[in-house]
PDB file of C-alpha atoms and ligand atoms in Angstrom:
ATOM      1  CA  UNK L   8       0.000   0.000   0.000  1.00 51.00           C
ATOM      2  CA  UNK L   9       2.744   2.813   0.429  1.00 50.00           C
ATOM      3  CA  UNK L  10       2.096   5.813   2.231  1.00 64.00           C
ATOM      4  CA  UNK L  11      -0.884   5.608   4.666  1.00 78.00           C
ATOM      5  CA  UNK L  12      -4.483   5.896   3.055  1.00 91.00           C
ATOM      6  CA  UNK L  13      -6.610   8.361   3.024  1.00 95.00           C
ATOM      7  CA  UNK L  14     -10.084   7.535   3.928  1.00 98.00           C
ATOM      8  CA  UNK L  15     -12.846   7.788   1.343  1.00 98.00           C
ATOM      9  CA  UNK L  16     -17.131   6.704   1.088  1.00 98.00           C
ATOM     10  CA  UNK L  17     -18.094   4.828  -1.881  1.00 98.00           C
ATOM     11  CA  UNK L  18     -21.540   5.234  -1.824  1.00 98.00           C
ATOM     12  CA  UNK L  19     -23.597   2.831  -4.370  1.00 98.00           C
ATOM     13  CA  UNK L  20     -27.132   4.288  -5.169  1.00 98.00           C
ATOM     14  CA  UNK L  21     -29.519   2.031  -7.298  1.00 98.00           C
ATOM     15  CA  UNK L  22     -32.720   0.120  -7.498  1.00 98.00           C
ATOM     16  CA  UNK L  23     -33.213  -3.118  -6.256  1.00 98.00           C
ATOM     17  CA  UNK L  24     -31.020  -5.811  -8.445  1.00 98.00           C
ATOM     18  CA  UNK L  25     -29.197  -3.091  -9.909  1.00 98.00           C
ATOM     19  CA  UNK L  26     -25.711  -4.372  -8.822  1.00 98.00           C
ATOM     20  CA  UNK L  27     -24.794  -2.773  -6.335  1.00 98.00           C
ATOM     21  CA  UNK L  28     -24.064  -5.554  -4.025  1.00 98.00           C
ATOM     22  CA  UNK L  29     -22.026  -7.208  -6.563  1.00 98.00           C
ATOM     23  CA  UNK L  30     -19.901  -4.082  -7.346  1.00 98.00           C
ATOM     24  CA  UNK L  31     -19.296  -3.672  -3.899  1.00 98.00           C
ATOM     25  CA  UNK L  32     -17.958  -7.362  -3.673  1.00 97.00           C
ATOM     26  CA  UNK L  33     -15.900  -7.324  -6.459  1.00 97.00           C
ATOM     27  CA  UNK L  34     -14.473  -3.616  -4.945  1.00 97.00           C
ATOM     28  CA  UNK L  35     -13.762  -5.874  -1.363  1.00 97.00           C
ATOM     29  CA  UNK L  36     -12.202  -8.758  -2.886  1.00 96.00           C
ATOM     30  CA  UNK L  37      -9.347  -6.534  -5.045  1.00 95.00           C
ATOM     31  CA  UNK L  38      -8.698  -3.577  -2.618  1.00 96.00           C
ATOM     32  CA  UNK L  39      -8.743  -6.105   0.507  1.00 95.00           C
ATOM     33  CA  UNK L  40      -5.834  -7.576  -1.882  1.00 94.00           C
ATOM     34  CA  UNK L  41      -3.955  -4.795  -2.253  1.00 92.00           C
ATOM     35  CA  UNK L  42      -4.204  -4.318   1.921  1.00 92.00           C
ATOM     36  CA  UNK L  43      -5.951  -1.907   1.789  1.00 96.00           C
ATOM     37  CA  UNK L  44      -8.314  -1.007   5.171  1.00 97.00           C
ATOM     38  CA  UNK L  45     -11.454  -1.775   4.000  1.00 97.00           C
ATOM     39  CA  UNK L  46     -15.158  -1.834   5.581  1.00 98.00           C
ATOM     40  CA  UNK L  47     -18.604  -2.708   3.742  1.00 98.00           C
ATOM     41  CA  UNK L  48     -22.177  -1.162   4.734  1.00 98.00           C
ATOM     42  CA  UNK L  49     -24.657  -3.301   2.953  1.00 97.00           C
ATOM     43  CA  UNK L  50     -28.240  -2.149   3.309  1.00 95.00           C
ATOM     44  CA  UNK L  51     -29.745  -5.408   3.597  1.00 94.00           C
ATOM     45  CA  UNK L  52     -27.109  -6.221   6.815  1.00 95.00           C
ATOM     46  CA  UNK L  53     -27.482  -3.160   8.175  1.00 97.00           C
ATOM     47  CA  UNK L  54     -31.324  -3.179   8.121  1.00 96.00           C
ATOM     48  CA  UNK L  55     -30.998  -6.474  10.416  1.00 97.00           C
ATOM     49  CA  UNK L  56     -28.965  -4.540  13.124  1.00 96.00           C
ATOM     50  CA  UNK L  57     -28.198  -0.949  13.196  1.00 97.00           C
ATOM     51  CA  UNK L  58     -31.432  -0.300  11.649  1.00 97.00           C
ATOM     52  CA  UNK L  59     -33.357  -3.284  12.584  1.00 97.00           C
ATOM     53  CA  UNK L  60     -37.173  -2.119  13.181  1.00 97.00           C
ATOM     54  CA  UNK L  61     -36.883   0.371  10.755  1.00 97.00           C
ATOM     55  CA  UNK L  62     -39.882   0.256   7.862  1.00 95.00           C
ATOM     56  CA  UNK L  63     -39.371   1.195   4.395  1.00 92.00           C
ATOM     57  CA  UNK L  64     -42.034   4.677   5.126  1.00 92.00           C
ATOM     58  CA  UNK L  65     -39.953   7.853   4.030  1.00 92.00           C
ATOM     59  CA  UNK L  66     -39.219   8.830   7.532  1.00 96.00           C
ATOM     60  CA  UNK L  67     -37.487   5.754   8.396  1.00 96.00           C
ATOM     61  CA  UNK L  68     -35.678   5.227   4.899  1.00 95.00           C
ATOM     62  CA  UNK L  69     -34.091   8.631   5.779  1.00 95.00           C
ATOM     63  CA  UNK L  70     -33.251   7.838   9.098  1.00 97.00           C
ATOM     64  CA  UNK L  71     -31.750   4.266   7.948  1.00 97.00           C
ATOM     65  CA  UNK L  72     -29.750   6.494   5.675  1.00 98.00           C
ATOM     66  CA  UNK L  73     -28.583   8.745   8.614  1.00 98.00           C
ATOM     67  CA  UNK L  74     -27.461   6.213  10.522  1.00 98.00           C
ATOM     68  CA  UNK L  75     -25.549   4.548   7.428  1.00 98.00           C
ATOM     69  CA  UNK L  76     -24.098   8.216   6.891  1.00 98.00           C
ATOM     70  CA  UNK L  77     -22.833   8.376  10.660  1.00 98.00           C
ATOM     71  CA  UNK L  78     -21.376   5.312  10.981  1.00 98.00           C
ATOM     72  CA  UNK L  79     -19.445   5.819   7.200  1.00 98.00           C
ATOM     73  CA  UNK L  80     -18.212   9.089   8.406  1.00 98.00           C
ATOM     74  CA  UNK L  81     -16.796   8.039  11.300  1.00 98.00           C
ATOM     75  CA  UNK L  82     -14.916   5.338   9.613  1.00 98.00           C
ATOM     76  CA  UNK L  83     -13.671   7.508   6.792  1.00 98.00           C
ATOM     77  CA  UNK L  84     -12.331  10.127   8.953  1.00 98.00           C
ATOM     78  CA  UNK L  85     -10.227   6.994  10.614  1.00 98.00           C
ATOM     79  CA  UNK L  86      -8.894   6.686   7.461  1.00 98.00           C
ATOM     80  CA  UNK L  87     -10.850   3.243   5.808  1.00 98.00           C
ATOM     81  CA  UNK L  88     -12.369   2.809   2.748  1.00 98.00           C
ATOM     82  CA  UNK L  89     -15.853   2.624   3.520  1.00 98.00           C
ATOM     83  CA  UNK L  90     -18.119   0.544   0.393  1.00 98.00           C
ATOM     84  CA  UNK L  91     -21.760   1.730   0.965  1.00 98.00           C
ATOM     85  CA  UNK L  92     -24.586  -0.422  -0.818  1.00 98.00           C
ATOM     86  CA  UNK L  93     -28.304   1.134  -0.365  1.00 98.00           C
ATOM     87  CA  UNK L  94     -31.121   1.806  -2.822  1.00 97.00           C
ATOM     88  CA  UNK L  95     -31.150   5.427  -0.969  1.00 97.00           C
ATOM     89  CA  UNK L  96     -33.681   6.552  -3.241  1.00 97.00           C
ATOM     90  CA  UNK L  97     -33.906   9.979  -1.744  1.00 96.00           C
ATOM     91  CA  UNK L  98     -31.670  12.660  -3.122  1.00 97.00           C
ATOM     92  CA  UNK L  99     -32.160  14.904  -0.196  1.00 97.00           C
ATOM     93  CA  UNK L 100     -30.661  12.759   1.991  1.00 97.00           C
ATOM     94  CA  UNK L 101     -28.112  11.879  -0.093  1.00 98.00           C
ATOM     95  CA  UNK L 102     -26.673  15.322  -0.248  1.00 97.00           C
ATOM     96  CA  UNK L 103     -27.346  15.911   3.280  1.00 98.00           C
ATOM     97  CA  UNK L 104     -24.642  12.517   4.158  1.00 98.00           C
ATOM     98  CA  UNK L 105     -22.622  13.922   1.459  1.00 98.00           C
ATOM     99  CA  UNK L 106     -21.956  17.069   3.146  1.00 98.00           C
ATOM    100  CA  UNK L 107     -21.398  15.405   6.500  1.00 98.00           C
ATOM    101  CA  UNK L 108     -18.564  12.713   4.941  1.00 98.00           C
ATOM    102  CA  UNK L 109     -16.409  14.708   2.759  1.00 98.00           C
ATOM    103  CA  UNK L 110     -14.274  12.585   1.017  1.00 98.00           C
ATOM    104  CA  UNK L 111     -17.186  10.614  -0.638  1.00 98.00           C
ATOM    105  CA  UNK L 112     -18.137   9.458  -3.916  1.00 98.00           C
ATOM    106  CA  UNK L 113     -21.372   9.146  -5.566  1.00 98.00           C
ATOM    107  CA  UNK L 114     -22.362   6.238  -7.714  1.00 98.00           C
ATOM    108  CA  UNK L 115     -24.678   5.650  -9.358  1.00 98.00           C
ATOM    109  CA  UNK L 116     -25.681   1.923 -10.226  1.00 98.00           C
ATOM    110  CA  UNK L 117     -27.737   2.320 -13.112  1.00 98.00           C
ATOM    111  CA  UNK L 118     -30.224  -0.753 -14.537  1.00 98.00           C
ATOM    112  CA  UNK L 119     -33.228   0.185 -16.262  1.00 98.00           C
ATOM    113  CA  UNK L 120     -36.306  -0.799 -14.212  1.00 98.00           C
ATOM    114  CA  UNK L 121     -37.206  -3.870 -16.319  1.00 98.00           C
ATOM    115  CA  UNK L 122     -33.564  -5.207 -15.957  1.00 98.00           C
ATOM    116  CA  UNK L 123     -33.772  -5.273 -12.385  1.00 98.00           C
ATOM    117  CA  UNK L 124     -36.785  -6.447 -12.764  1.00 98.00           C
ATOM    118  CA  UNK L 125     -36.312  -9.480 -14.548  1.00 98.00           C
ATOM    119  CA  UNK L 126     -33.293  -9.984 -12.742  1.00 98.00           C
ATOM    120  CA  UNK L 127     -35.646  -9.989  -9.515  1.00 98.00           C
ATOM    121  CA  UNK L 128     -32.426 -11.802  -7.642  1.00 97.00           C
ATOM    122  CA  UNK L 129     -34.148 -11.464  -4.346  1.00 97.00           C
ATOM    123  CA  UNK L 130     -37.822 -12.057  -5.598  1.00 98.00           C
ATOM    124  CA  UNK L 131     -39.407  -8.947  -4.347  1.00 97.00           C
ATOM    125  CA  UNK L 132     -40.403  -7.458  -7.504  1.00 98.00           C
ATOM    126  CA  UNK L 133     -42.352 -10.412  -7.992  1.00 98.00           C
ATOM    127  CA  UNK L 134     -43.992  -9.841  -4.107  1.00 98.00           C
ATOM    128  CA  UNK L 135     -44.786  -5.964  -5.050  1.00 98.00           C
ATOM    129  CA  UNK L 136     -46.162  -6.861  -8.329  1.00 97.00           C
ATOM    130  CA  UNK L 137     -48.690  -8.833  -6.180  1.00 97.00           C
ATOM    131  CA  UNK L 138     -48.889  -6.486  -3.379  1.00 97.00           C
ATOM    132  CA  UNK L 139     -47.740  -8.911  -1.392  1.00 97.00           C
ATOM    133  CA  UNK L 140     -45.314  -6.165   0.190  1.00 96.00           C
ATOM    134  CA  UNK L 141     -45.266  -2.383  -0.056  1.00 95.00           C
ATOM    135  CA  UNK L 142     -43.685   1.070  -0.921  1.00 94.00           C
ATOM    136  CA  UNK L 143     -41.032  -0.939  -2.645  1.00 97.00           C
ATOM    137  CA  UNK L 144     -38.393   1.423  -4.873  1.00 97.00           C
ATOM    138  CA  UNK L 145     -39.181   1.509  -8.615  1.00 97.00           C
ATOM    139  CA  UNK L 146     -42.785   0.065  -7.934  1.00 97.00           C
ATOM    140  CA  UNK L 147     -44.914   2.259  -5.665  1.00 94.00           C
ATOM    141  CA  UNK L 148     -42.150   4.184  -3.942  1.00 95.00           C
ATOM    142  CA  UNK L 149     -39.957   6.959  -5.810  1.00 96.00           C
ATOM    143  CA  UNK L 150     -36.235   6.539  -6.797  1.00 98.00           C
ATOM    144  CA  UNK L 151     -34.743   9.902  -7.513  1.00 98.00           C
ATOM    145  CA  UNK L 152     -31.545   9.486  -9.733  1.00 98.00           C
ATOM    146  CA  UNK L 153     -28.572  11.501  -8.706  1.00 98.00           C
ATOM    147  CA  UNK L 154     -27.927  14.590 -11.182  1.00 97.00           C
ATOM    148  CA  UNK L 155     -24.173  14.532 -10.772  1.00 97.00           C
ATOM    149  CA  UNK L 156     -23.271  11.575  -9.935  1.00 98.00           C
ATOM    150  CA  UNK L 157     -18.871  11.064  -9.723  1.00 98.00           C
ATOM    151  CA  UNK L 158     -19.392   7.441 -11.440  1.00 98.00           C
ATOM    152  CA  UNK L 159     -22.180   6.276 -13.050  1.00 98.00           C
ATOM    153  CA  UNK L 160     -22.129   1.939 -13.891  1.00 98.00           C
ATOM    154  CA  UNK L 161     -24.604   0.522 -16.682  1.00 98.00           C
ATOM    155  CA  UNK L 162     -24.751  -2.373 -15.524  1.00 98.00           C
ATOM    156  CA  UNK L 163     -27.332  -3.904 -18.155  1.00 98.00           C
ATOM    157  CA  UNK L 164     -24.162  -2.978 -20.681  1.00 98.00           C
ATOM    158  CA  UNK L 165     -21.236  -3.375 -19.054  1.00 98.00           C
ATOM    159  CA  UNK L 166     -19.402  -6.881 -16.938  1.00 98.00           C
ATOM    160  CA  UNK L 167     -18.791  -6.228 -13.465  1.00 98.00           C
ATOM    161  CA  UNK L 168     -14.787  -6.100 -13.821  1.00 97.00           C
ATOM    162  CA  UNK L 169     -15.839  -2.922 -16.144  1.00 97.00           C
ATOM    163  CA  UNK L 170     -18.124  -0.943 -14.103  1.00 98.00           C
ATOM    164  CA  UNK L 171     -16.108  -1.949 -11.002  1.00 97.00           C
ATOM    165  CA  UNK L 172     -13.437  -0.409 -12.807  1.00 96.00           C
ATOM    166  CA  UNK L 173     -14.752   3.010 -13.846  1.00 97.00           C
ATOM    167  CA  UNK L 174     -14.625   3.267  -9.685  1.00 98.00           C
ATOM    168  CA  UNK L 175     -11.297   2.118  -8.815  1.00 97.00           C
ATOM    169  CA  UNK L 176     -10.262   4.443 -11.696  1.00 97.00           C
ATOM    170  CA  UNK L 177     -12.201   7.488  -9.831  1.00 97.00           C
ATOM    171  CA  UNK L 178     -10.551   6.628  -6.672  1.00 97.00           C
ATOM    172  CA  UNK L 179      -6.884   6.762  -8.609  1.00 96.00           C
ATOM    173  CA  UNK L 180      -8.103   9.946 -10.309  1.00 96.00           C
ATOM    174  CA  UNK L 181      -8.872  11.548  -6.594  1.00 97.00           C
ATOM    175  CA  UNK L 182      -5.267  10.276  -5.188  1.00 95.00           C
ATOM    176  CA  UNK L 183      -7.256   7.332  -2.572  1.00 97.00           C
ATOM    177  CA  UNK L 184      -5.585   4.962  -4.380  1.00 95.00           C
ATOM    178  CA  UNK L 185      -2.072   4.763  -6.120  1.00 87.00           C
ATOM    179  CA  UNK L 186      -2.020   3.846  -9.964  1.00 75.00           C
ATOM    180  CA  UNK L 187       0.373   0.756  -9.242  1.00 64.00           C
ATOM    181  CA  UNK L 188      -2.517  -0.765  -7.559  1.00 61.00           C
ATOM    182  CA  UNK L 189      -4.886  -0.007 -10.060  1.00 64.00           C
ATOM    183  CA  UNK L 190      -2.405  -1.691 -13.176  1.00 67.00           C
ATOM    184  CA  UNK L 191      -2.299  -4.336 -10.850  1.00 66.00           C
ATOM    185  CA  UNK L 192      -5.761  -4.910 -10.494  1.00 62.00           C
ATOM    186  CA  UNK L 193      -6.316  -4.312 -14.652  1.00 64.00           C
ATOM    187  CA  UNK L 194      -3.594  -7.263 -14.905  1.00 61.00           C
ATOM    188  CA  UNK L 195      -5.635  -9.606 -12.230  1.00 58.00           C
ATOM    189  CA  UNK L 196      -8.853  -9.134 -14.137  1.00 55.00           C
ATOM    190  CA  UNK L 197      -8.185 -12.542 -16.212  1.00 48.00           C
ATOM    191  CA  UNK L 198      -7.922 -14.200 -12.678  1.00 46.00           C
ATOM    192  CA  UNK L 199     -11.211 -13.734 -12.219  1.00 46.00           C
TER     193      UNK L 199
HETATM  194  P1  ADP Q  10     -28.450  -4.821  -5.641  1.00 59.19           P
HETATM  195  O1  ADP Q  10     -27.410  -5.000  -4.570  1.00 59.19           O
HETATM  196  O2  ADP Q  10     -28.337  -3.506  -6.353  1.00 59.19           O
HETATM  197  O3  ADP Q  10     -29.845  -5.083  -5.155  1.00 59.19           O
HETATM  198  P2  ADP Q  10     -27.368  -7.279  -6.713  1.00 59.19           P
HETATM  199  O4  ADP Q  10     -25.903  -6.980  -6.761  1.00 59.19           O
HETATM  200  O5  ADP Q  10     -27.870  -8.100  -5.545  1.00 59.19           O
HETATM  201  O6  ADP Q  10     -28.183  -5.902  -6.793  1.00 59.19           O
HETATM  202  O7  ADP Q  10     -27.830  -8.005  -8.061  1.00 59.19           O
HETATM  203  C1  ADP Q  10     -27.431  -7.550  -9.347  1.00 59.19           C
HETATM  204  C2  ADP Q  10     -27.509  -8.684 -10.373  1.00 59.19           C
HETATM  205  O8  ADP Q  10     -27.096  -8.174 -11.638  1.00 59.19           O
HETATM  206  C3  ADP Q  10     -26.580  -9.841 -10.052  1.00 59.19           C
HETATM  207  O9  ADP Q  10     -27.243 -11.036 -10.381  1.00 59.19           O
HETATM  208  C4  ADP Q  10     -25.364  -9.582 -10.984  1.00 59.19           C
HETATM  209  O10 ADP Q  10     -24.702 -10.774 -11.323  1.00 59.19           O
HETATM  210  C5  ADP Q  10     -26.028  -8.953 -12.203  1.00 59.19           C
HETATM  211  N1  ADP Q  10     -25.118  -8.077 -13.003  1.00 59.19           N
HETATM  212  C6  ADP Q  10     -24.946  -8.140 -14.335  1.00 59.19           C
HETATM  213  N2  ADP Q  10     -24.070  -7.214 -14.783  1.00 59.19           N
HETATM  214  C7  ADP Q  10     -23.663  -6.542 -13.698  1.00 59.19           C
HETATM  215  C8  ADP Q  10     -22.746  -5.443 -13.497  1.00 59.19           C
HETATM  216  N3  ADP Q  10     -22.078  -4.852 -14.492  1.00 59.19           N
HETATM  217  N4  ADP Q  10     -22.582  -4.990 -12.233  1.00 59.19           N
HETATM  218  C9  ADP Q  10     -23.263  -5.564 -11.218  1.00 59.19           C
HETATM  219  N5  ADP Q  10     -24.141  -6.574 -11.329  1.00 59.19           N
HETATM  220  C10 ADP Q  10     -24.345  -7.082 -12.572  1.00 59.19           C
END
């Protein structure tokens, strides 16, 4: 790793079955090679602890997002690498974390609707369709896509070594990574 890292948010915005879990994997795997300090906030995970109880109303979505935003800025000021994965549909709240953090990076995990749909890797589409559960993102809740975002991944056009890369070439391009690591990482894509 060199010098000491800086600490940095990657925060992955997206619909349901976009990919952002998958990015963020795939992010783990090769920076956690490279030694890098590195911690993951998955929404799901975090939903069953820090935010268990929580509902998906607007109220509670944004305070599910505060509490992701607190813990990720305390880690990032200690100098980790902090991988956020969270619909966060809001872009109010978004902003508002953004501010807070800093040295944060917006993605923006970008399926169309129909994609994630069909991809329905969790099967919940399927339940809204039904009504089976409610306010779910995309369906009958709002998704507000982020106007600026630092990265944007098409993920129904692109593998996940190549949107996965359009990050790690962001964080090299804001000096959180060094370019050794990220030739490195181009050369270990074939190990995959
Ligand atoms: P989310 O965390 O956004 O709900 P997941 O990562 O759980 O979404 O699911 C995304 C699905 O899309 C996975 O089955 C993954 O294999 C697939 N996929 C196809 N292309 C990509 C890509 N470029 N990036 C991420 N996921 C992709």
């Amino acid at each position: 790793m060199g010098e000491k890292q800086r600490g940095v948010t990657i925060w992955l915005t997206g619909l349901s079955g976009a990919g952002k879990t998958t990015i963020c994997r795939f992010l783990e795997k090769k920076l956690r090679s490279q030694e890098y300090k590195i911690e993951v906030l998955d929404g799901d995970v975090v939903r069953k602890n820090l935010s268990k109880g929580l509902t998906f109303s607007k109220e509670d979505r944004d305070e599910n997002i505060r509490r992701i935003g607190f813990v990720a800025h305390l880690l990032t000021r200690n100098n980790i690498i902090v991988l956020v994965s969270v619909i966060s549909p809001y872009r109010v709240i978004r902003e508002e974390v953004k501010a807070q953090i800093g040295d944060f990076i917006e993605v923006y995990v970008n399926a169309p609707l129909e994609v994630c749909e069909q991809r329905d890797v969790k099967g919940l589409y399927k339940k809204a369709r039904v009504g089976e559960i409610f306010d779910f993102t995309g369906i009958d809740d709002l998704y507000e896509i982020p106007l600026k975002p630092d990265v944007e991944c098409k993920t129904n056009q692109e593998s996940v070594a190549e949107s996965a890369n359009k990050i790690l070439s962001k964080l090299e391009e804001l000096g959180y990574i060094n370019s050794l690591l990220l030739s490195q990482l181009h050369n270990n894509y074939s190990l995959i």
